[in-house]
Coordinates of C-alpha atoms in Angstrom, one line a residue:
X1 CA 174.5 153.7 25.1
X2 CA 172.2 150.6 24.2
X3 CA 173.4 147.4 26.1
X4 CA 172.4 144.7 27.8
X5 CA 171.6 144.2 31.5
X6 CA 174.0 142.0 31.8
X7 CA 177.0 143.4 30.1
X8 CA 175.6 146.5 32.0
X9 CA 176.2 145.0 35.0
X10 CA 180.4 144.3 34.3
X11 CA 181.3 147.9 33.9
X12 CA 181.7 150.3 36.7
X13 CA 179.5 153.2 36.8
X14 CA 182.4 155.3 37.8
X15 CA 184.4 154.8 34.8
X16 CA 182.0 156.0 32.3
X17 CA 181.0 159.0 33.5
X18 CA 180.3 160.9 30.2
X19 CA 177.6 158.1 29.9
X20 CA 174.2 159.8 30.9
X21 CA 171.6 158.1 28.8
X22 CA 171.6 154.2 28.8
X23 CA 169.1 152.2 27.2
X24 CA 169.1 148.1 28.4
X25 CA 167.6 145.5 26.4
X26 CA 167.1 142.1 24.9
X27 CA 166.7 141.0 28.8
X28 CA 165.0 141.3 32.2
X29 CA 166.8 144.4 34.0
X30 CA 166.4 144.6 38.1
X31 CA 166.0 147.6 40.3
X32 CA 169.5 146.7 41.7
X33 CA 171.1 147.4 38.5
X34 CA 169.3 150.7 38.2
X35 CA 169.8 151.9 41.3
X36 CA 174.2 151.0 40.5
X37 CA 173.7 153.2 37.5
X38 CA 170.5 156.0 38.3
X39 CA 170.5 156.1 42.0
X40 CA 173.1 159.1 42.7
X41 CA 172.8 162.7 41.6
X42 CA 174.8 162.3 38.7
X43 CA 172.0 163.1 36.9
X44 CA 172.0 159.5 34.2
X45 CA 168.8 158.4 33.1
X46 CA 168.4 154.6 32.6
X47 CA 165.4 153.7 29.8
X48 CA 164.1 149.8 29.2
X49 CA 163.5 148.9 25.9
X50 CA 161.5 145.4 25.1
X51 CA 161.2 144.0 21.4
X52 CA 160.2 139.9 21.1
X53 CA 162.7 138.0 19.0
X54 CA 159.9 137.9 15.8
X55 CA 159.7 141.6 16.3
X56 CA 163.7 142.2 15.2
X57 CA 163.5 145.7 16.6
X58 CA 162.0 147.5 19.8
X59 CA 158.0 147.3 20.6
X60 CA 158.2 149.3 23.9
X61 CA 160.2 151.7 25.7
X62 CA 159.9 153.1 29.0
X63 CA 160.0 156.6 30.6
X64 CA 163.4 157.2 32.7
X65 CA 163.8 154.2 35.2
X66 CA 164.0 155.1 38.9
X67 CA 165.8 153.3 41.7
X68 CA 162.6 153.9 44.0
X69 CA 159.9 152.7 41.2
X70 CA 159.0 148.8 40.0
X71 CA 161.4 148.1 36.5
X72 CA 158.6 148.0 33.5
X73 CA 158.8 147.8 29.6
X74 CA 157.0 150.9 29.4
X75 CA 154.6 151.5 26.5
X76 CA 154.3 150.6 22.9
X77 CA 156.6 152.5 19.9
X78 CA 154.5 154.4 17.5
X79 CA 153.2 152.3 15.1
X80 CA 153.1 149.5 17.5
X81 CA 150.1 147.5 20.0
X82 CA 151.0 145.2 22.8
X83 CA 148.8 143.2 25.2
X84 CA 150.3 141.7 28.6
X85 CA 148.0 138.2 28.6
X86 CA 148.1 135.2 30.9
X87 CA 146.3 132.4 29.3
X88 CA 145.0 134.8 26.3
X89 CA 143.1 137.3 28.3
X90 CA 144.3 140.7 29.9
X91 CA 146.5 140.4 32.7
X92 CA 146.6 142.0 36.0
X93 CA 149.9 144.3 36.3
X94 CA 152.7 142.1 37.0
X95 CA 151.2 138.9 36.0
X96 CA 151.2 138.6 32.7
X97 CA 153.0 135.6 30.7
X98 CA 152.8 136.5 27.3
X99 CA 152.9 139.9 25.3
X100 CA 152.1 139.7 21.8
X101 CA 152.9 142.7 19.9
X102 CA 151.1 143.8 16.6
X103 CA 152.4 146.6 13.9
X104 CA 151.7 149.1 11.4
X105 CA 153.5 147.5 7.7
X106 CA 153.6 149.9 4.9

């Protein structure tokens, strides 16, 4: 299931038990929400995908989120680059402003 955070966050986890792969996007999702969904032994794994709105598609997916582990946007797509920047250099982890992504066109 690909959804948003926020519609994520209306449905109970209970109800949709057949549900074990979700993928959020197209906002920020927190560790609460992961931990509704991931944090039993139901075995569902929770993945973040992150695209810019000039993009049109996905730039970067993450590994399987955890309840216990910081939220992230995980790495670049094949094909794709990104760069976390605050004020056009690198950024520290957690403190960039900015993430330009480039591509691969055929």
């Amino acid at each position: 299931m690909v959804i948003t955070p926020s519609a994520l966050s209306t449905i109970d986890p209970a109800g949709v038990s057949s549900v074990r792969v979700l993928a959020v996007a197209g906002e920020a999702v927190g560790p609460d929400l992961v931990a509704r969904w991931c944090g039993g032994t139901d075995g569902r794994t929770m993945v973040n995908l992150y695209g810019p709105t000039e993009y049109t598609i996905w730039a970067t997916g993450s590994g399987p989120l955890s309840a216990t582990e910081p939220v992230t946007i995980g790495t670049p797509v094949r094909g794709a680059a990104a760069l976390v920047l605050r004020r056009r250099t690198r950024a520290p982890v957690g403190r960039g402003d900015s993430v330009p992504v480039r591509s691969v066109t055929c």
